[in-house]
XYZ file of C-alpha atoms in Angstrom:
714
model
C 0.325 0.044 -0.046
C 2.987 2.345 0.756
C 5.917 3.082 -1.225
C 8.915 1.984 0.140
C 11.795 -0.062 -0.583
C 9.208 -2.787 -2.233
C 7.141 -2.234 -4.674
C 4.857 -5.476 -3.523
C 2.683 -3.688 -1.040
C 0.922 -2.158 -4.005
C -0.281 -5.799 -4.695
C -2.008 -5.457 -0.655
C -3.500 -2.089 -1.823
C -5.671 -3.892 -4.357
C -6.531 -6.444 -2.655
C -7.909 -4.286 1.126
C -9.592 -2.160 -1.410
C -11.747 -4.509 -2.625
C -13.095 -5.250 1.149
C -12.711 -1.469 2.709
C -16.104 0.206 3.288
C -15.344 3.560 3.459
C -17.315 5.903 6.754
C -20.373 6.981 5.516
C -22.043 9.836 7.340
C -25.640 11.708 6.444
C -25.988 15.259 7.283
C -28.848 16.486 8.744
C -30.933 18.683 6.801
C -30.980 22.269 7.420
C -34.506 24.261 7.721
C -35.616 26.046 5.267
C -34.612 29.536 4.809
C -37.349 31.768 6.772
C -38.609 35.078 4.338
C -37.013 38.059 5.277
C -40.300 39.766 6.560
C -40.547 36.744 8.976
C -37.161 37.004 10.453
C -37.568 40.734 10.782
C -40.711 40.188 12.368
C -39.563 37.207 14.319
C -36.211 39.932 15.649
C -39.139 42.780 16.109
C -41.313 41.042 18.382
C -38.185 39.551 20.351
C -36.945 42.916 20.629
C -40.114 45.012 21.283
C -42.042 43.057 23.698
C -42.001 43.988 27.108
C -42.940 41.784 30.281
C -42.720 43.137 34.014
C -39.507 40.392 34.058
C -38.351 41.402 31.228
C -38.247 44.974 32.280
C -36.596 44.240 35.525
C -34.124 42.351 33.526
C -33.207 45.423 31.393
C -32.991 47.661 34.252
C -30.315 45.948 35.988
C -28.248 44.909 33.453
C -28.304 48.379 32.250
C -27.308 49.716 35.587
C -25.152 47.081 37.347
C -25.211 48.525 40.375
C -29.139 47.810 41.321
C -27.908 43.931 40.868
C -25.051 43.992 42.750
C -25.611 46.509 45.778
C -28.412 44.736 47.621
C -25.827 41.790 48.194
C -22.817 43.898 49.202
C -20.958 42.412 51.839
C -20.487 44.630 54.007
C -18.494 43.390 56.840
C -16.266 41.726 54.461
C -15.509 44.422 51.498
C -16.038 47.543 53.069
C -12.777 48.130 54.372
C -10.943 47.743 51.122
C -13.319 49.444 49.284
C -12.927 52.255 51.390
C -9.105 51.710 51.667
C -8.618 51.536 47.727
C -10.838 54.852 47.098
C -8.947 57.021 49.184
C -5.299 55.963 47.560
C -6.308 56.066 44.431
C -8.267 59.382 45.346
C -5.262 60.918 46.653
C -3.182 59.365 43.749
C -6.009 61.546 41.273
C -5.183 64.455 42.906
C -1.819 65.466 41.178
C -2.649 63.263 38.435
C -5.938 64.800 37.374
C -4.131 68.553 37.835
C -0.690 67.653 35.650
C -2.973 65.735 33.048
C -5.229 68.738 32.167
C -2.520 70.377 31.022
C -1.573 67.859 28.759
C -5.140 67.780 27.603
C -4.723 71.787 27.031
C -6.995 72.545 30.236
C -7.336 74.270 32.843
C -6.472 71.819 36.578
C -10.099 72.479 37.647
C -11.399 70.559 34.908
C -9.103 67.066 35.416
C -10.197 67.636 38.908
C -14.452 67.495 37.605
C -13.687 64.714 35.055
C -12.119 62.226 37.504
C -15.039 63.117 40.049
C -18.183 62.459 37.810
C -16.111 59.572 35.325
C -16.029 57.908 38.889
C -19.479 58.044 40.011
C -20.834 56.972 36.638
C -18.979 54.441 35.670
C -19.473 52.852 39.468
C -23.343 52.981 38.621
C -22.810 51.518 35.261
C -19.519 49.519 34.961
C -19.623 45.319 35.316
C -15.941 45.656 36.000
C -15.534 45.406 39.746
C -11.678 46.558 39.663
C -10.707 48.829 36.847
C -10.678 53.104 37.725
C -11.923 54.756 35.232
C -10.909 58.679 34.706
C -7.839 60.651 32.514
C -5.767 58.469 30.251
C -2.537 59.891 29.041
C -2.993 58.831 25.553
C -6.338 60.187 25.278
C -6.076 63.503 26.751
C -2.818 63.937 24.259
C -5.137 63.349 21.405
C -7.854 65.863 23.293
C -5.030 68.706 23.618
C -4.280 68.115 19.859
C -7.413 68.760 18.642
C -8.286 71.447 21.295
C -4.821 73.454 19.841
C -5.560 72.879 16.439
C -9.864 74.579 16.701
C -8.077 77.230 19.123
C -5.591 78.002 16.515
C -8.011 78.026 14.079
C -10.355 80.510 16.114
C -7.498 83.075 16.107
C -6.463 82.533 19.770
C -3.128 81.712 20.874
C -2.334 77.606 21.756
C 0.343 78.920 25.090
C -1.689 77.988 27.858
C 0.138 80.489 29.801
C -2.191 82.858 28.194
C -5.131 81.344 30.139
C -7.079 83.947 31.733
C -8.882 82.080 34.285
C -12.165 80.828 33.788
C -14.738 82.449 32.157
C -18.876 81.543 32.252
C -19.890 83.289 28.515
C -21.629 79.950 27.551
C -25.311 81.656 27.073
C -26.613 78.317 27.854
C -28.232 76.627 23.967
C -24.786 75.489 22.611
C -22.928 79.096 21.189
C -20.643 80.909 23.079
C -20.766 84.504 23.701
C -18.210 87.163 22.519
C -16.204 87.359 25.686
C -15.002 84.175 25.764
C -10.938 83.702 26.274
C -8.831 81.525 25.554
C -9.828 78.739 28.782
C -13.549 79.197 28.053
C -13.190 77.745 24.371
C -11.045 75.461 25.067
C -12.785 73.636 27.491
C -16.014 74.094 25.154
C -13.428 72.408 22.820
C -12.606 69.658 24.802
C -16.113 68.755 25.646
C -17.334 69.280 22.549
C -14.995 66.320 21.297
C -16.237 64.262 24.493
C -19.731 64.380 23.687
C -19.245 63.253 20.442
C -17.036 60.365 21.242
C -19.529 59.653 23.816
C -22.254 59.537 21.480
C -20.445 57.039 19.278
C -19.839 54.702 22.109
C -23.350 54.225 22.895
C -24.499 54.134 19.075
C -21.592 50.662 18.770
C -23.286 49.794 22.466
C -26.850 50.198 20.589
C -25.741 47.987 17.637
C -24.420 45.745 19.419
C -20.129 46.538 18.114
C -18.803 44.978 21.379
C -16.666 42.871 19.101
C -14.711 45.532 17.444
C -12.471 45.606 20.228
C -10.927 41.604 19.012
C -9.897 43.730 16.228
C -7.538 45.723 18.471
C -4.505 43.218 18.820
C -2.622 43.650 22.325
C 0.802 44.559 19.795
C -1.094 47.009 18.268
C -2.614 48.870 21.410
C 0.480 48.427 23.143
C 2.828 49.695 20.217
C 0.176 52.625 19.968
C 0.220 53.507 23.846
C 4.241 53.606 23.314
C 3.961 55.754 20.135
C 1.659 58.380 21.873
C 4.115 58.130 25.497
C 7.296 59.572 23.222
C 4.717 62.336 21.914
C 3.374 63.109 25.051
C 7.442 62.856 27.126
C 7.983 65.286 23.896
C 5.371 67.992 24.610
C 6.546 67.758 28.169
C 9.921 69.201 27.631
C 9.202 72.414 26.919
C 7.182 72.913 30.675
C 10.598 71.070 32.373
C 12.532 74.116 30.963
C 10.203 76.604 31.378
C 9.242 77.471 27.577
C 6.753 79.135 26.250
C 6.628 77.408 22.876
C 3.060 77.025 20.855
C 2.255 73.185 20.403
C 2.983 72.184 16.583
C -0.153 71.222 14.542
C -0.340 68.710 11.565
C 1.813 65.795 11.082
C 5.490 65.170 12.443
C 5.081 66.872 15.273
C 7.325 65.000 17.183
C 9.858 66.861 14.836
C 8.606 70.000 14.642
C 8.387 70.011 18.305
C 12.295 69.320 19.281
C 12.935 71.974 16.341
C 11.099 74.422 18.374
C 12.984 73.349 21.647
C 16.053 73.065 20.658
C 15.731 76.695 18.777
C 14.520 78.169 21.841
C 16.224 76.589 24.265
C 18.809 80.149 25.574
C 14.893 80.898 26.756
C 15.169 78.434 29.277
C 13.568 79.214 33.080
C 16.350 78.427 34.822
C 13.831 78.270 37.997
C 11.954 75.201 36.768
C 14.592 73.634 35.103
C 15.854 73.419 39.123
C 13.025 72.598 40.439
C 12.412 69.711 36.800
C 15.877 67.975 37.827
C 14.888 68.216 41.293
C 11.276 66.782 40.986
C 12.340 64.258 38.623
C 15.681 62.702 41.142
C 13.050 62.256 44.199
C 10.425 60.715 41.988
C 11.914 58.514 39.672
C 13.599 56.451 42.514
C 10.319 56.515 45.056
C 8.663 55.546 42.494
C 10.961 52.715 41.597
C 11.149 51.730 45.181
C 7.240 51.784 45.034
C 7.066 49.518 42.425
C 9.945 47.075 44.245
C 7.990 46.839 47.465
C 4.552 46.817 46.472
C 4.166 42.765 47.556
C 5.123 44.144 50.760
C 3.550 47.611 51.329
C -0.153 47.305 51.917
C -0.530 50.652 50.022
C 1.787 52.840 47.634
C 3.478 55.367 49.389
C 2.116 58.552 47.421
C 4.748 60.140 46.742
C 3.137 62.785 44.044
C 1.016 64.460 46.431
C 4.157 64.684 48.655
C 6.060 66.013 45.470
C 2.820 68.521 44.918
C 2.484 70.126 48.429
C 6.240 70.748 48.730
C 6.442 72.418 45.739
C 3.518 74.263 45.727
C 4.587 75.232 49.205
C 8.211 76.257 48.136
C 6.725 78.465 44.915
C 4.112 79.914 47.252
C 6.604 81.341 49.762
C 9.344 81.312 47.390
C 7.403 83.797 44.606
C 8.360 82.000 41.778
C 6.009 82.842 40.097
C 6.566 86.636 40.082
C 10.620 86.859 40.892
C 11.516 84.048 38.304
C 8.584 83.984 35.974
C 8.017 80.641 36.533
C 4.547 79.421 35.063
C 2.171 77.849 37.779
C -1.451 76.490 37.467
C -3.195 79.965 38.399
C -6.678 80.559 39.866
C -8.264 77.036 41.110
C -12.159 77.859 41.958
C -13.989 75.811 44.154
C -17.546 74.287 43.466
C -18.918 73.392 39.775
C -20.073 75.440 37.419
C -24.004 75.145 35.666
C -24.296 72.390 32.889
C -23.403 73.793 29.588
C -24.445 72.156 26.077
C -21.737 71.191 23.784
C -20.791 74.034 20.844
C -23.138 72.317 18.280
C -21.298 74.137 15.456
C -17.944 72.805 15.999
C -19.055 68.829 15.931
C -18.316 68.062 12.014
C -14.607 69.983 12.477
C -14.193 67.159 15.297
C -15.809 64.371 14.667
C -13.489 61.966 13.115
C -10.773 62.967 16.099
C -13.758 61.336 18.070
C -13.708 58.401 16.553
C -10.412 57.746 17.415
C -11.084 58.845 20.244
C -13.761 56.726 20.551
C -12.708 53.868 19.953
C -9.204 53.666 21.383
C -11.487 54.522 24.680
C -13.417 51.891 24.526
C -10.714 49.786 23.556
C -8.427 50.095 26.374
C -11.623 49.804 28.705
C -12.886 46.344 27.418
C -9.304 45.302 27.297
C -8.583 45.963 31.350
C -11.690 44.706 32.076
C -11.616 41.592 30.683
C -8.196 40.934 32.142
C -8.867 41.861 35.637
C -12.070 39.650 35.617
C -10.314 36.824 33.665
C -7.759 37.259 36.990
C -10.441 37.097 39.450
C -13.503 35.069 38.245
C -16.191 36.572 36.560
C -17.357 37.859 33.257
C -17.759 41.708 31.974
C -20.135 42.251 29.349
C -18.372 44.202 26.154
C -21.364 46.315 25.055
C -22.156 47.428 29.178
C -18.793 48.506 29.289
C -19.664 50.609 25.903
C -22.370 52.514 27.778
C -20.667 53.150 30.915
C -17.848 54.545 29.159
C -20.022 56.050 27.024
C -22.177 58.182 29.550
C -18.955 58.631 31.161
C -18.197 60.533 28.386
C -21.755 62.272 27.330
C -22.509 63.326 30.738
C -19.756 64.525 32.526
C -19.042 67.068 28.918
C -21.926 69.018 30.278
C -20.050 70.071 32.805
C -16.987 70.855 31.642
C -14.987 67.485 30.844
C -13.363 65.659 28.815
C -12.460 62.106 27.887
C -12.060 59.520 29.962
C -11.279 55.931 29.469
C -9.515 53.072 32.363
C -6.335 53.582 32.850
C -3.884 50.405 34.023
C -1.572 52.366 36.359
C -4.477 53.666 38.628
C -6.648 50.171 38.286
C -3.546 48.035 39.564
C -3.062 50.198 42.465
C -6.511 49.522 42.765
C -6.539 46.683 42.749
C -3.152 45.593 45.289
C -4.937 47.771 48.013
C -8.107 45.456 48.462
C -10.540 46.963 45.934
C -13.345 44.824 46.098
C -16.200 45.718 43.905
C -16.964 49.751 42.553
C -17.806 51.202 45.884
C -14.426 52.112 45.751
C -15.043 54.362 42.458
C -17.871 56.245 44.816
C -14.973 56.370 47.482
C -12.628 57.621 45.302
C -15.002 60.487 44.031
C -15.403 61.757 47.365
C -12.138 62.611 48.113
C -12.267 64.533 44.564
C -15.712 66.519 46.163
C -13.571 67.409 49.282
C -10.694 68.827 47.133
C -12.954 70.552 44.518
C -15.186 72.035 47.418
C -11.882 72.702 49.608
C -8.451 72.181 49.568
C -8.554 72.974 45.190
C -7.266 76.703 45.323
C -4.662 76.236 47.371
C -2.476 74.632 44.612
C -2.688 77.843 43.193
C 1.334 78.526 42.959
C 1.929 74.589 42.115
C 4.364 75.254 38.912
C 3.350 73.520 35.226
C 6.255 71.911 35.556
C 5.899 69.952 38.327
C 2.730 68.921 36.638
C 4.965 67.719 33.641
C 7.336 65.744 35.966
C 4.412 63.620 37.074
C 3.111 63.300 33.416
C 6.522 61.809 32.507
C 7.484 60.272 35.984
C 3.948 58.210 35.057
C 5.359 57.249 31.496
C 7.718 55.028 32.376
C 5.981 51.497 32.245
C 5.057 52.413 28.539
C 8.543 53.493 27.086
C 9.904 49.909 29.275
C 8.288 48.433 26.210
C 11.084 49.288 24.290
C 13.222 46.873 25.460
C 10.781 44.144 25.320
C 11.270 44.366 21.433
C 13.888 41.725 21.508
C 11.852 39.328 23.257
C 8.731 39.924 21.394
C 10.997 39.687 17.876
C 11.785 36.252 19.142
C 8.046 35.390 19.964
C 6.579 36.674 16.977
C 7.950 38.241 14.480
C 4.575 39.333 12.775
C 3.457 40.493 16.149
C 6.417 42.432 17.048
C 6.221 44.091 13.177
C 2.891 45.154 13.895
C 4.198 46.942 17.116
C 7.179 48.646 15.501
C 4.661 50.337 12.643
C 1.564 51.088 14.968
C 5.023 52.566 17.746
C 6.737 54.384 14.521
C 3.620 55.841 12.815
C 1.841 57.218 16.160
C 5.345 59.085 17.609
C 6.795 60.275 14.273
C 3.737 60.478 11.967
C 0.510 61.322 13.694
C -1.157 59.923 16.490
C -4.201 59.281 15.264
C -2.784 58.214 12.134
C -0.633 55.539 13.758
C -4.306 53.812 15.183
C -5.398 53.564 11.826
C -1.794 52.295 10.480
C -1.956 49.878 13.258
C -5.422 48.217 11.843
C -4.255 48.228 8.474
C -0.894 46.602 9.084
C -2.708 43.903 11.591
C -5.529 43.323 8.952
C -2.929 42.567 5.952
C -0.864 40.544 8.044
C -3.663 38.510 8.570
C -4.495 38.501 4.903
C -0.575 37.884 4.073
C -0.752 34.530 5.857
C -3.063 32.671 3.662
C -1.127 34.546 0.804
C 1.840 32.731 1.955
C 0.458 29.013 2.866
C 1.888 26.683 0.588
C 0.698 23.648 -0.408
C 2.258 20.096 1.556
C 2.775 16.705 0.088
C 1.859 14.102 2.593
C 3.001 10.833 3.817
C 1.058 7.723 5.631
C 2.242 6.511 8.959
C 3.581 3.262 8.302
C 0.784 1.578 11.372
C -1.388 4.069 10.846
C -3.977 5.775 8.429
C -2.541 8.993 9.653
C -1.125 11.841 6.840
C 1.226 14.476 7.954
C 3.827 16.655 5.857
C 6.365 14.670 4.077
C 9.254 17.650 4.893
C 8.242 17.857 9.049
C 8.315 14.297 10.086
C 10.774 11.694 9.199
C 9.600 7.702 8.197
C 6.238 9.257 6.219
C 5.635 6.698 3.005
C 3.395 7.415 0.135
C 1.603 5.828 -2.163
C 2.938 4.446 -5.448
C 0.534 5.826 -7.448
C -1.197 8.480 -5.556
C -0.556 11.633 -4.228
C -2.004 13.260 -1.141
C -1.554 17.081 -0.768
C -3.031 19.361 1.410
C -3.435 23.199 1.968
C -3.601 24.699 5.010
C -5.515 28.201 4.667
C -9.343 28.978 2.988
C -9.932 29.525 -0.801
C -11.063 32.947 -1.892
C -10.474 35.327 -4.531
C -7.464 37.059 -2.971
C -5.146 33.548 -2.699
C -6.774 31.338 -5.345
C -4.212 31.632 -8.114
C -1.352 31.390 -5.513
C -3.100 27.922 -4.653
C -2.824 26.659 -7.718
C 0.805 28.080 -8.618
C 1.947 26.345 -5.234
C -0.313 23.392 -6.304
C 0.983 23.219 -9.577
C 4.731 23.703 -8.157
C 4.193 20.803 -5.373
C 3.089 18.295 -7.678
C 5.545 19.310 -10.559
C 3.520 19.587 -13.457
C 1.892 22.719 -14.266
C -1.001 21.553 -16.642
C -1.617 24.288 -18.554
C 2.063 24.377 -19.731
C 2.089 20.091 -20.653
C -1.557 21.158 -22.842
C 0.406 23.533 -24.315
C 3.548 21.344 -24.979
C 1.028 18.676 -26.415
C -0.398 21.251 -28.616
C 2.851 22.255 -30.312
C 3.346 18.551 -30.716
C 0.398 18.200 -32.371
C 1.019 21.309 -34.706
C 5.106 20.089 -35.344
C 3.393 16.528 -36.243
C 1.177 17.740 -39.314
C 3.671 20.319 -40.538
C 6.329 17.384 -41.010
C 3.889 15.411 -42.140
C 2.760 18.167 -45.443
C 6.557 17.994 -45.912
C 7.871 15.034 -46.064
C 7.109 10.715 -46.633
C 5.697 9.424 -44.202
C 7.911 6.887 -41.449
C 5.359 4.508 -39.126
C 7.950 3.920 -36.882
C 8.334 7.904 -36.096
C 4.806 9.061 -36.522
C 4.068 6.033 -33.918
C 6.333 7.737 -31.398
C 5.023 11.285 -31.845
C 1.313 9.783 -31.971
C 2.275 7.856 -28.437
C 3.785 11.412 -26.666
C 0.836 13.246 -28.090
C -1.889 10.890 -26.889
C -0.054 9.633 -23.682
C 1.127 12.772 -21.389
C 4.639 11.949 -19.701
C 4.620 10.946 -15.988
C 4.294 13.603 -13.252
C 7.622 14.163 -11.809
C 7.632 15.464 -8.591
C 10.325 17.877 -7.060
C 13.380 17.352 -8.165
C 14.588 17.553 -4.555
C 12.207 14.833 -3.312
C 12.331 11.355 -5.246
C 11.081 10.739 -8.834
C 7.700 8.717 -8.840
C 5.001 8.504 -11.126
C 1.237 8.727 -10.248
C -2.452 8.506 -12.017
C -4.363 10.014 -9.195
C -3.896 12.946 -6.576
C -6.121 13.626 -3.218
C -6.577 16.809 -1.890
C -6.683 16.947 1.664
C -9.319 19.894 2.666
C -9.727 19.340 6.520
C -7.343 22.700 7.072
C -9.711 24.774 4.305
C -12.082 27.028 6.408
C -14.082 28.268 3.452
C -14.145 28.616 -0.108
C -15.787 31.324 -1.574
C -16.708 31.593 -5.906
C -13.271 32.461 -6.755
C -12.019 29.004 -4.503
C -14.786 27.022 -5.998
C -13.732 27.688 -9.680
C -9.871 27.673 -9.183
C -10.705 23.535 -7.903
C -13.055 23.340 -10.751
C -10.043 24.302 -12.863
C -7.457 22.219 -10.884
C -10.215 19.050 -11.638
C -10.735 19.637 -15.532
C -7.001 20.693 -16.135
C -5.898 17.752 -14.554
C -8.158 15.142 -15.747
C -7.562 16.278 -19.609
C -3.992 14.939 -18.865
C -5.670 11.769 -16.920
C -4.747 12.440 -13.831
C -8.224 11.996 -11.410
C -8.488 14.908 -8.415
C -10.751 13.734 -5.245
C -11.378 15.953 -2.327
C -11.017 14.246 1.240
C -12.241 15.653 4.746
C -14.003 19.264 3.206
C -16.106 20.824 6.175
C -19.966 21.208 5.736
C -19.163 25.385 4.499
C -16.570 23.759 1.936
C -19.296 20.919 0.709
C -22.047 23.445 0.640
C -20.046 25.690 -1.156
C -18.729 23.340 -3.957
C -22.043 22.096 -4.337
C -23.731 25.587 -4.596
C -21.105 26.347 -7.386
C -21.404 23.213 -9.337
C -17.843 21.663 -9.013
C -19.391 17.985 -8.588
C -21.236 18.630 -12.259
C -24.333 16.283 -13.219
C -21.972 13.073 -12.560
C -23.770 10.896 -9.293
C -20.108 9.233 -9.355
C -18.169 12.787 -9.194
C -20.219 13.391 -5.864
C -18.585 10.541 -3.628
C -17.542 12.672 -0.143
C -14.435 11.013 1.526
C -14.904 12.254 5.661
C -10.801 10.707 5.895
C -7.831 10.481 3.317
C -7.807 6.770 3.617
C -10.974 6.780 2.287
C -9.933 8.563 -0.864
C -6.792 6.299 -1.647
C -8.644 3.311 -1.311
C -11.364 4.665 -3.630
C -9.336 6.043 -5.888
C -6.704 2.785 -6.301
C -10.302 0.452 -6.639
C -10.375 2.331 -9.765
C -9.210 0.535 -12.754
C -7.002 2.286 -14.776
C -8.042 3.422 -18.355
C -6.199 2.987 -21.198
C -3.572 5.939 -21.336
C -3.512 6.705 -17.753
C 0.036 7.848 -16.278
C 1.140 4.088 -14.620
C 2.790 3.538 -11.255
C 6.284 2.628 -11.241
C 8.845 2.259 -8.457
């Protein structure tokens, strides 16, 4: 049965094939396809019907706190929730003020953003552990849009020109004539946030929470790292005390560094010294926190200590008045009345808001699923879409900017004993205390200190560069996606980096279906099991039957590559072989018209035309001839119309040369496509279905070899 050193096994094949019965399975009949009117009517009845039980279930699923709050274990959970909530709230105070700088907003708006998002996610979120609030990458994206719109509106993009808070909105989504830079900046930020939130809620309504799976970990990591480089560059001017506008458009990284070097002579010595001192304090202390995190019950809030000390030093040292150091300025207490977004601005920011919405949702869902898997519970991706959407829509009326989950604060929250989102409500109480009482005390806080806090918190993202060799060894395609996304985000444009990352990821998947090669299979000596001849030793081939396998779908984009790979593996291109036979026929006709016939030569040429030469495999493989081939379709996920046509061409072209082609181990999807595509034709014998390669081989061997077919030989 197998081709080895002895050809006598071929006789055994014939004997065994006489009694071997192939595996026969009966397909389950599918239900007849319903008309679209019936399907739509059924869907509407299912979605629009309302019963008390269904209404209660919908309300509980939309507001998860109503489900878990009645079951709250007060004695077991309250201590951990309160401790984690207080610690995260303390960490959020300096970070909220600092990241407001990154979003081109006044410090008070960062505190507003963290306060409202903590409350709303506690009500609507399904994750017990993530901390939703300000996230550096989203602040950068918002800040770029704000600076662009400020420049278009004729305002200075230098935040030092802010003239405090101005409540000139008339309450109906339009701005009064007295709106200054600060007022217009938060209006743009709130409008972007509102639009992004609407996108997220619409995606939740359309049940498209699955889109997060198309943003791979390598893509998100590369994008975050690239954006971190941009964030780091944008903060250098604050560390040096330079007053230069944020550049717009592409290649902002290079433009920013050019502006820094050309203005290096204007460095504020006071800001530079303060920045260096804060860096020397925060970097080692943050590293100590990371090193001893397993022994510490809670991380030590060194950032808050630095902010307090720096604020006191700046206030009593008169750094702003004496040395011209930029400070946070007036931070009012209390809340502002609600304000509608600027409707006329939405068309300008719609595209930017979409990328912000996708990124915010993807980060939130990935973190939610990661911690849910770690702690053994489930999260609803679509409900997360609603939660993060409303965390953007509702706060936008109170002059807030875009939020999402943040890894650093989530890790702190988890490590300090968080059990439920009750800790988020505790965090909101801490922020409320700051908003009502403490906020004005940060008036003298230098902006360079805020920039130091931002830079120090980029350590985790920047450490990814050290992982490049490991990523390259683990998976080169993922490493390539990471590098392209990171480089585009950092060097070209942040939003473009996300799009390029998605496209590169998609093309890398498509490319894998293009690179697949047809493999020749061999049979194990004692089992009816077939594997790649080039991958395993001791496999044997059948004397007159070749078995091939293709490990990818066959569709319009790779059907021609599939045929080329098959021809190469077989060692015979049927199209070229048929062309050769046509040339022989034409040459014979020309000779017949110009010479006296020679009986022996004519017989030889007639034989060349009618009986094709034996099929010879690749040169490095042992040469043999066969008359039939089996294509193992077990790894072919699907075939489209072009794929069916390619298989039909192979069947026809090799059939004309006397080589029989049989398919084996097709899944039901492939079988249905072949049936609908007319692969089997009208002949009943062609509709045989083989569920194993062995059945296909024995069926072929049982057929009597017709005259003119290739004869097997050793």
